[in-house]
PDB file of C-alpha atoms in Angstrom:
ATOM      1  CA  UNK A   1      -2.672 -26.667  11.263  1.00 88.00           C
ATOM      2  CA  UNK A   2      -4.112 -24.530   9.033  1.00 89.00           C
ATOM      3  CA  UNK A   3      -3.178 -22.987   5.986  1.00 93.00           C
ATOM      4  CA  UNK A   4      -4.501 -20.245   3.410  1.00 96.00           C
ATOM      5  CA  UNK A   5      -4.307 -20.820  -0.209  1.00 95.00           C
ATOM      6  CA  UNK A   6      -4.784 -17.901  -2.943  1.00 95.00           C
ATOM      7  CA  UNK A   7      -3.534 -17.601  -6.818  1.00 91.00           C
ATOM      8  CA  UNK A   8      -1.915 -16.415  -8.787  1.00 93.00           C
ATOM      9  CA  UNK A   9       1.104 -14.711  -7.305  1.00 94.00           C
ATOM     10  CA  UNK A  10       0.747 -12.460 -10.129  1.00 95.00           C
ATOM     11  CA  UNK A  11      -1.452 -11.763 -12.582  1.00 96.00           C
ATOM     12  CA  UNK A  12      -1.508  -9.299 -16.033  1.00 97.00           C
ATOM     13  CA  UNK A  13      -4.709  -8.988 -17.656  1.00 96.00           C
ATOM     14  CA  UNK A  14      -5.763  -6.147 -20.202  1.00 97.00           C
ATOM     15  CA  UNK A  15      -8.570  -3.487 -19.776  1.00 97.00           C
ATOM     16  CA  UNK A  16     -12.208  -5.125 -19.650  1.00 96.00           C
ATOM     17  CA  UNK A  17     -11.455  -8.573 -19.423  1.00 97.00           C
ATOM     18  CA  UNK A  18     -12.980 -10.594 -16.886  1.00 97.00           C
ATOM     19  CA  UNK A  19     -10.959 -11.994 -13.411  1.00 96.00           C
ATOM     20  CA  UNK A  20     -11.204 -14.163 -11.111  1.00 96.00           C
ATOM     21  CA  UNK A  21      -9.286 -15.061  -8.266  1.00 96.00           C
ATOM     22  CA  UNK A  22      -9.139 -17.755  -6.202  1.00 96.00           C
ATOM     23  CA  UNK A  23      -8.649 -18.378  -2.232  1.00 97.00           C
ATOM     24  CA  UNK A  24      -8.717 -21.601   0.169  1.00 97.00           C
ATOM     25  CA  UNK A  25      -8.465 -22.490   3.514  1.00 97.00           C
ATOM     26  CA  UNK A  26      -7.799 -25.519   4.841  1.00 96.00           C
ATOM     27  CA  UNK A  27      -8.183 -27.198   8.255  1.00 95.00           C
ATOM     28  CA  UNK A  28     -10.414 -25.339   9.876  1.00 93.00           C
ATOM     29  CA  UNK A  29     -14.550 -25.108   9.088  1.00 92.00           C
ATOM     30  CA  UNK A  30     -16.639 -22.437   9.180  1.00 94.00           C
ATOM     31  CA  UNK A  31     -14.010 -19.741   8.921  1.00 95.00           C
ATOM     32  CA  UNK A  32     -15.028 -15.992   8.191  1.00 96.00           C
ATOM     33  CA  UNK A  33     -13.275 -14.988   4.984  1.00 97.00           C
ATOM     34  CA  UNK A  34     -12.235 -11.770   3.846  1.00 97.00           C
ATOM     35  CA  UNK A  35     -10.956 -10.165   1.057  1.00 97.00           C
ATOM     36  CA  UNK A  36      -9.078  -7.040   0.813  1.00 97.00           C
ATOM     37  CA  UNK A  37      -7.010  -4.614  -1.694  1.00 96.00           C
ATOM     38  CA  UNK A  38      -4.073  -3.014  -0.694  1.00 94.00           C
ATOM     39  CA  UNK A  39      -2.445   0.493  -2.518  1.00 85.00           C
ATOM     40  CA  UNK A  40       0.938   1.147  -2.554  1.00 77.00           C
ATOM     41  CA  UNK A  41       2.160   3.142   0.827  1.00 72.00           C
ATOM     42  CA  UNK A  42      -1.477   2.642   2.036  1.00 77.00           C
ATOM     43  CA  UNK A  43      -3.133   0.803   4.300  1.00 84.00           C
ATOM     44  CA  UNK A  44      -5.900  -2.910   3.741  1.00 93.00           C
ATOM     45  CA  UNK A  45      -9.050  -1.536   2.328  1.00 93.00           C
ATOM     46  CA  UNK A  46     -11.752  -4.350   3.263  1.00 94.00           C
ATOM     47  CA  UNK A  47     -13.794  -5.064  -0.333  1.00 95.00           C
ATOM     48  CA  UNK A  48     -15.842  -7.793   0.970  1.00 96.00           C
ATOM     49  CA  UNK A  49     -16.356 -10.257   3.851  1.00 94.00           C
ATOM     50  CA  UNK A  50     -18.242 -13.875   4.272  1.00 96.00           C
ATOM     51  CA  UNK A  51     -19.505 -15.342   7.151  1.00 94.00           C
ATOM     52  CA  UNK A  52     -20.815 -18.647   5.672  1.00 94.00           C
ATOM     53  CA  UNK A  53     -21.895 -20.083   2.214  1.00 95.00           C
ATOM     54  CA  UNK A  54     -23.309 -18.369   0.184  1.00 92.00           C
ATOM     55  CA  UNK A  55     -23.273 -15.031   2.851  1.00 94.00           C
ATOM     56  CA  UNK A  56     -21.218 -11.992   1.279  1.00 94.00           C
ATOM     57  CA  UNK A  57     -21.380  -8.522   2.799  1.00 92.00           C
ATOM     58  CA  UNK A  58     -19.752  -5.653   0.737  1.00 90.00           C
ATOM     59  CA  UNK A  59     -17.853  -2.611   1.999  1.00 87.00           C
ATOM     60  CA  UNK A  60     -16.725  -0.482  -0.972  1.00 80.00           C
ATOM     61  CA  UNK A  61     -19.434   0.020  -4.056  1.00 70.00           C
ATOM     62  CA  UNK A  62     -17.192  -1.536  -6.977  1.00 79.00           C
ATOM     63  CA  UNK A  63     -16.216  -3.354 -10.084  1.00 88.00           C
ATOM     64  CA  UNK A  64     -15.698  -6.218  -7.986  1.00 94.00           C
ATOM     65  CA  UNK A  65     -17.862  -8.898  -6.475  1.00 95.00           C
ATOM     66  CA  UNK A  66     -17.098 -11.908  -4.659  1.00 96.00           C
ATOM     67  CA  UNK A  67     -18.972 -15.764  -4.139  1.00 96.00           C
ATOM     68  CA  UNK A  68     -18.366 -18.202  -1.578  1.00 97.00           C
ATOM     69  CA  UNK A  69     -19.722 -21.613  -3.151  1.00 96.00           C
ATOM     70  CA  UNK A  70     -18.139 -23.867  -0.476  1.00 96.00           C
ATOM     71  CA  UNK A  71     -17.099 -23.653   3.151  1.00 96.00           C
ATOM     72  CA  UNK A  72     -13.153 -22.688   2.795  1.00 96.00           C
ATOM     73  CA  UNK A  73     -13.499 -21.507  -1.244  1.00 97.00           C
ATOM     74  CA  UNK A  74     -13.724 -17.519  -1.431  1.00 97.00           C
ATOM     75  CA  UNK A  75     -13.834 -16.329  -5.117  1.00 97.00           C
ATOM     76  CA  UNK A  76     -13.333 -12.402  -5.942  1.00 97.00           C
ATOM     77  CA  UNK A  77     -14.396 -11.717  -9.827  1.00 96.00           C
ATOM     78  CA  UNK A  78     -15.108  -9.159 -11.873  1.00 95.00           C
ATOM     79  CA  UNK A  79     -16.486  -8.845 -15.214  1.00 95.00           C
ATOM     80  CA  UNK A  80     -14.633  -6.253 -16.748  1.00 96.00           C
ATOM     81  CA  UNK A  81     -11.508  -4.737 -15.270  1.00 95.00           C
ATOM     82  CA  UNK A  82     -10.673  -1.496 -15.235  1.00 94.00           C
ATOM     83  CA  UNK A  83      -7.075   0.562 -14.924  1.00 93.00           C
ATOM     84  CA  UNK A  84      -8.221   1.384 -11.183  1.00 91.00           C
ATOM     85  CA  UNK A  85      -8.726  -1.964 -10.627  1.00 93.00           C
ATOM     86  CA  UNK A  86      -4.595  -2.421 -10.305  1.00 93.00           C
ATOM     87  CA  UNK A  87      -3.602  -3.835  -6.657  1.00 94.00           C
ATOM     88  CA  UNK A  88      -2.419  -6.247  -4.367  1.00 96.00           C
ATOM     89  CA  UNK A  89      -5.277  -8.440  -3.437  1.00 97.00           C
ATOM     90  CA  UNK A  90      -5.513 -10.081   0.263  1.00 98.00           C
ATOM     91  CA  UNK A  91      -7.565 -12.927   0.759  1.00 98.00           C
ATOM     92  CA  UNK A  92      -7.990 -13.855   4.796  1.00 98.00           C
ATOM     93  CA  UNK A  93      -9.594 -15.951   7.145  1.00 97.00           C
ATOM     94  CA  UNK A  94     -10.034 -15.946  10.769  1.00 95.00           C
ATOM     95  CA  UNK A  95     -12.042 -18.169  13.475  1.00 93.00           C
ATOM     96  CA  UNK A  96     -16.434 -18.144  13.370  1.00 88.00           C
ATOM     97  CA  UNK A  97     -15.643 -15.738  16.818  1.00 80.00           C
ATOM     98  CA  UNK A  98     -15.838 -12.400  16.771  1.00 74.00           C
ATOM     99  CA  UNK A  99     -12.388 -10.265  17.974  1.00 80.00           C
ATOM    100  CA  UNK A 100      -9.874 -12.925  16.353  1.00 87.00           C
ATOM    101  CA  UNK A 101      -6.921 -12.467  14.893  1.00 93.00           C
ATOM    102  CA  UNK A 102      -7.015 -12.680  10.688  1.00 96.00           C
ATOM    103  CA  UNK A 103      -4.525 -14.607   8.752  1.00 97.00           C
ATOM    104  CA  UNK A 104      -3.605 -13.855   5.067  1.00 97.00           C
ATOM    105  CA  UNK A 105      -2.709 -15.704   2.258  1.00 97.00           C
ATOM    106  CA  UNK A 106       0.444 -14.395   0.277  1.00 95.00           C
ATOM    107  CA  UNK A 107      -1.704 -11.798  -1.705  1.00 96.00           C
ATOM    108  CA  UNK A 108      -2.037 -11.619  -6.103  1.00 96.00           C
ATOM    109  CA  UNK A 109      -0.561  -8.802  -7.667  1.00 96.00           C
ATOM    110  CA  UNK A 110      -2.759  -7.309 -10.572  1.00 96.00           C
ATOM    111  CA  UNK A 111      -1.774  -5.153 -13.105  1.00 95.00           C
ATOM    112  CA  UNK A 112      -4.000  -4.011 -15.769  1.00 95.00           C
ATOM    113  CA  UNK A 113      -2.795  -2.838 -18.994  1.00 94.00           C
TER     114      UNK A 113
ATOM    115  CA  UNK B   1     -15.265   9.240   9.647  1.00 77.00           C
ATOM    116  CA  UNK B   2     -12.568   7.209  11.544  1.00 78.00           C
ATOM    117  CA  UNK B   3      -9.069   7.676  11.078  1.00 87.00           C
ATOM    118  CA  UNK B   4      -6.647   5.421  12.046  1.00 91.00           C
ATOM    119  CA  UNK B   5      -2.723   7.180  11.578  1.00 92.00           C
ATOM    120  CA  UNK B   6       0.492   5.479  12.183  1.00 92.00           C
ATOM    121  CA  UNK B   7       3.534   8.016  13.260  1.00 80.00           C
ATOM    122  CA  UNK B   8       5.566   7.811  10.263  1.00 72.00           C
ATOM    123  CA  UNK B   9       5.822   6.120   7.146  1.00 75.00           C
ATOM    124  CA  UNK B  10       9.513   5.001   7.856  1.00 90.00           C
ATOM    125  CA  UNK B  11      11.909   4.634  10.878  1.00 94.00           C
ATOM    126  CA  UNK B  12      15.057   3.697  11.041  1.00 95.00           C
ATOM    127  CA  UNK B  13      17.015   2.458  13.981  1.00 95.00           C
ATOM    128  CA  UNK B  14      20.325   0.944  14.878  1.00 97.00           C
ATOM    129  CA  UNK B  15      20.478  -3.036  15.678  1.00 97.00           C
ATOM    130  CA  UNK B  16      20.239  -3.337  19.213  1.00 97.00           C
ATOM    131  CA  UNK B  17      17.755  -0.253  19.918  1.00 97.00           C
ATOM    132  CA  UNK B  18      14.168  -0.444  21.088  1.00 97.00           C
ATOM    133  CA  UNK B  19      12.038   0.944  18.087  1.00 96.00           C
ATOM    134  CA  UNK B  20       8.694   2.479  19.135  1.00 96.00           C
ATOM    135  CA  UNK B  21       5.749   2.450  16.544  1.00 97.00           C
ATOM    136  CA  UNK B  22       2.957   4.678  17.405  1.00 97.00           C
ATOM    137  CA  UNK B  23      -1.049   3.859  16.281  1.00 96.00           C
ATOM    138  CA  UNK B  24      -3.429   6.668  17.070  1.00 96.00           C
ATOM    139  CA  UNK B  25      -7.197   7.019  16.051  1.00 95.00           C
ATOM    140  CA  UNK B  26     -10.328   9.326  16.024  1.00 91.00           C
ATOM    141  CA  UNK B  27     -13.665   9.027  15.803  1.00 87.00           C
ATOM    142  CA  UNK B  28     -13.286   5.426  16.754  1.00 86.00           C
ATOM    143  CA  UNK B  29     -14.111   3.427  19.869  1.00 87.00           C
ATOM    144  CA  UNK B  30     -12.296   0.018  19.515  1.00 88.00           C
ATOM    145  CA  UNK B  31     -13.334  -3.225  21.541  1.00 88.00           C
ATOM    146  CA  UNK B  32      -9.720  -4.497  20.962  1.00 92.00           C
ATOM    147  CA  UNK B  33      -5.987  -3.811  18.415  1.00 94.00           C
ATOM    148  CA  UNK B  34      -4.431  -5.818  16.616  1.00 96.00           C
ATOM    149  CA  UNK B  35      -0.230  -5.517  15.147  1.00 97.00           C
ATOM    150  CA  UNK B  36       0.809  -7.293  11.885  1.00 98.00           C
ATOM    151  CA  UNK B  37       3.751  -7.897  10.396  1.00 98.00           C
ATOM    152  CA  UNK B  38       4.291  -7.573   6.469  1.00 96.00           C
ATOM    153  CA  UNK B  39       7.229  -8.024   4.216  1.00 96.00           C
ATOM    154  CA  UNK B  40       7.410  -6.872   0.717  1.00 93.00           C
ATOM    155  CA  UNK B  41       5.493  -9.043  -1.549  1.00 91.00           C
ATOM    156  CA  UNK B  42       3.510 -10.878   1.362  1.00 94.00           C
ATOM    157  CA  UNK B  43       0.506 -10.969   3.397  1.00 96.00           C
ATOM    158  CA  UNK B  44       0.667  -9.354   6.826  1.00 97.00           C
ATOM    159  CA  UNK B  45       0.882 -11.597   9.666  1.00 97.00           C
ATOM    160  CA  UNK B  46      -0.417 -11.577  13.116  1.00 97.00           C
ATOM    161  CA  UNK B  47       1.866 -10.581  16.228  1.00 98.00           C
ATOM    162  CA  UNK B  48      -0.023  -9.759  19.196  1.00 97.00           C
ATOM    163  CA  UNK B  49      -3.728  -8.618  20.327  1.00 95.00           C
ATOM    164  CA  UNK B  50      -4.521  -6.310  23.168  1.00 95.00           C
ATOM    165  CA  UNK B  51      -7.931  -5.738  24.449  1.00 93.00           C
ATOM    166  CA  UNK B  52      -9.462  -2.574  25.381  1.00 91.00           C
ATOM    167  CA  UNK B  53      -9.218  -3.213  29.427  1.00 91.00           C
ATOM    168  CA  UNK B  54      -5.987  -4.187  28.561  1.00 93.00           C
ATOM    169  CA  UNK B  55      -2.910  -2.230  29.600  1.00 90.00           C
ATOM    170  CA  UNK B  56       0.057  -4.137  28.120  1.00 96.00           C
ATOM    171  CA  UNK B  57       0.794  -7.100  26.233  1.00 96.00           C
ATOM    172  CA  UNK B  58       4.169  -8.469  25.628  1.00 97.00           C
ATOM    173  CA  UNK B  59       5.497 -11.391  23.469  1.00 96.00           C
ATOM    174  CA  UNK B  60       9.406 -11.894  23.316  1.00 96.00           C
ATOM    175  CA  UNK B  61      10.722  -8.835  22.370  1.00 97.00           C
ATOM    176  CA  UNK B  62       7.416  -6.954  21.448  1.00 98.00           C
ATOM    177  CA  UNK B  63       5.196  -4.819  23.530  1.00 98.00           C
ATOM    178  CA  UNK B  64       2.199  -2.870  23.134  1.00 98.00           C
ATOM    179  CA  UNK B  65       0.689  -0.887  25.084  1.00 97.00           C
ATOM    180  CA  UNK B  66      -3.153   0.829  24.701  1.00 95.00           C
ATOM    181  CA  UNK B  67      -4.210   3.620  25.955  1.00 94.00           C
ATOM    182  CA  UNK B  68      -8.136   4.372  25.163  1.00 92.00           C
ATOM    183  CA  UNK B  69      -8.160   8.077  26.525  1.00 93.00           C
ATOM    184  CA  UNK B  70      -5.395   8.744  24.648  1.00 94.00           C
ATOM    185  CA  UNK B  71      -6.593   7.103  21.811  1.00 94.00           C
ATOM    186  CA  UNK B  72      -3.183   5.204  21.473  1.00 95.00           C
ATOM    187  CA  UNK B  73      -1.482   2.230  20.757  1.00 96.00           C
ATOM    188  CA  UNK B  74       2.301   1.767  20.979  1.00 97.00           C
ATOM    189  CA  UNK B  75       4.110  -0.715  19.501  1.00 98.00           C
ATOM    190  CA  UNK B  76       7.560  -1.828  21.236  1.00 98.00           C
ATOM    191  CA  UNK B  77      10.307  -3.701  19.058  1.00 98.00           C
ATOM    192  CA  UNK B  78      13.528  -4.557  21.746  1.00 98.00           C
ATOM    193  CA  UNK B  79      17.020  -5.559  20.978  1.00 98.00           C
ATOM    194  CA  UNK B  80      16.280  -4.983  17.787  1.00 98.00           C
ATOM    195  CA  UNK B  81      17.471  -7.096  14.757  1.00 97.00           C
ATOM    196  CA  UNK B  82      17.744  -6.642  10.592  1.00 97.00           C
ATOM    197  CA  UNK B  83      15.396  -9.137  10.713  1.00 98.00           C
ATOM    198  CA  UNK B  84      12.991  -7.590  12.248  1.00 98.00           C
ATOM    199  CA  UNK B  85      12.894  -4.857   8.910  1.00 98.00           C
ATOM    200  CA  UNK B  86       9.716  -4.909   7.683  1.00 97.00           C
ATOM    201  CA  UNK B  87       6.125  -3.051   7.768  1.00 95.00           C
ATOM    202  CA  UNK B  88       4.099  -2.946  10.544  1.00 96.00           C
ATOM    203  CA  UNK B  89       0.276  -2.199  10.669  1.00 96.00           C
ATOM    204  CA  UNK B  90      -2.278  -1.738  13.485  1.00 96.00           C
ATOM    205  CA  UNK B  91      -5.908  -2.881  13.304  1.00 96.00           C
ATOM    206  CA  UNK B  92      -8.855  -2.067  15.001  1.00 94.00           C
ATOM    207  CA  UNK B  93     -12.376  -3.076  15.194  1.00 91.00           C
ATOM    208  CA  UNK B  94     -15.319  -2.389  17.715  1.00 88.00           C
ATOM    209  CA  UNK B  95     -16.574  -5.318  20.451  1.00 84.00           C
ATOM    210  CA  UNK B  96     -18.356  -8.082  18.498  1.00 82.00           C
ATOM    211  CA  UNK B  97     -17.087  -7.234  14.925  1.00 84.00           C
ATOM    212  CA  UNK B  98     -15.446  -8.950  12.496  1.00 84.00           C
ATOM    213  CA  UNK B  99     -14.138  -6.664  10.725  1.00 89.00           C
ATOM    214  CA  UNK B 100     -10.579  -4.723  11.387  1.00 92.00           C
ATOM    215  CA  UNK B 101     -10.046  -1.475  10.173  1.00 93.00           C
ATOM    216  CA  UNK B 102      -6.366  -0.533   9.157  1.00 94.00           C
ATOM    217  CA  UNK B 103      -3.704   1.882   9.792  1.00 93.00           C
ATOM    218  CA  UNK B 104      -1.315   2.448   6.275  1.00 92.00           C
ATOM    219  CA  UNK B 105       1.912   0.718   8.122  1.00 94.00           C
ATOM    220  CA  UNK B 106       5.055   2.240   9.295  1.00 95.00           C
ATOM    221  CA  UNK B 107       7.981   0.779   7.394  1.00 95.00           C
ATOM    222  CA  UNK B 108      10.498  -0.087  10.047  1.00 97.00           C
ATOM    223  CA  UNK B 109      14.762  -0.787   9.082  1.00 97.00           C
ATOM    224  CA  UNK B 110      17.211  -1.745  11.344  1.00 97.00           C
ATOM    225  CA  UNK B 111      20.802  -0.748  10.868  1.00 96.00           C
ATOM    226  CA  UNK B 112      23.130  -3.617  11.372  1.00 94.00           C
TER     227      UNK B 112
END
């Protein structure tokens, strides 16, 4: 079956210093992979999306960016973090097909001091 | 711009009651709908899809229902349980997309 991977749980890092954040997938190729910050009482805002290696398509102008360097390996980085930065970050995957149901990883709380 | 609302932020119900979550949307001509689950602290997870020339779908004790000249989805919790408290969000996206577009969740708490 397979699963989604993504770390840390939680994560405290100060004003302008760098991130990055990890996700995997495992046992399944090809996926698409998405990755998405979520406000408090609000709803998944999509920040970027991959449909292969190397392929990243971005929704939101941002801090942020995001690199796929293998198959099931979705990175989301940022050089230097800023307060608004603060969130809980989604990473997802669903099947190559179009109309398919996404499934998320357990999500990395951020808080920037 | 599209909007996607969900009734209310909260609802609380007594065990055993049917909860009803609504999804509505403007400005937005969806292929197909999606309804996630999400605890605190966790990624949403998938329940059930429905397709635009779809009336009603049903899976144990959920059913949706999706209405595109209304521009509605409802979301049907029976028999309900305390274990079915949690956050509920609907998702949308056009024929051929990949991408869903979300609703902000309606916090749902059943009364034992």
């Amino acid at each position: 079956s397979q699963t989604i991977h993504q770390w840390p749980a939680t994560l405290v890092q100060p004003v302008g210093s760098p991130l990055s954040l990890e996700c995997t997938v495992e046992g399944t190729s090809n996926p698409n992979l998405y990755w998405y910050r979520q406000a408090a009482g609000r709803g998944l805002q999509l920040l970027f999306y991959s449909v292969g290696i190397g392929q990243i398509s971005s929704e939101v102008p941002q801090n942020l960016s995001a690199s796929r360097p293998q198959d099931r390996q979705f990175i989301l980085s940022s050089k230097k973090l800023l307060l608004s930065d603060s969130g809980f970050y989604l990473c997802a995957w669903s099947p190559s097909d179009s109309n398919q149901p996404q499934h998320f990883g357990d999500g990395t709380r951020l808080s920037i001091l | 711009s599209q909007k996607i609302e969900q009734n209310s932020e909260a609802l609380n119900i007594q065990e055993g009651k049917t909860a009803t979550l609504t999804c509505n949307y403007t400005n937005y001509s969806p292929a197909y709908l999606q309804w996630y689950r999400q605890d605190p602290g966790r990624g949403p997870v998938f329940l059930l899809l429905i397709r635009e020339n779809e009336k009603e779908k049903r899976k144990e004790r959920l059913k949706v229902t999706f209405d595109t000249t209304l521009k509605q989805s409802l979301f049907h919790i029976t028999a309900s349980q305390p274990a079915d408290s949690a956050t509920y969000l609907c998702a949308l996206a056009r024929a051929n997309d990949y991408k869903l577009s979300f609703g902000a969740g309606t916090t749902v708490t059943v009364r034992a």
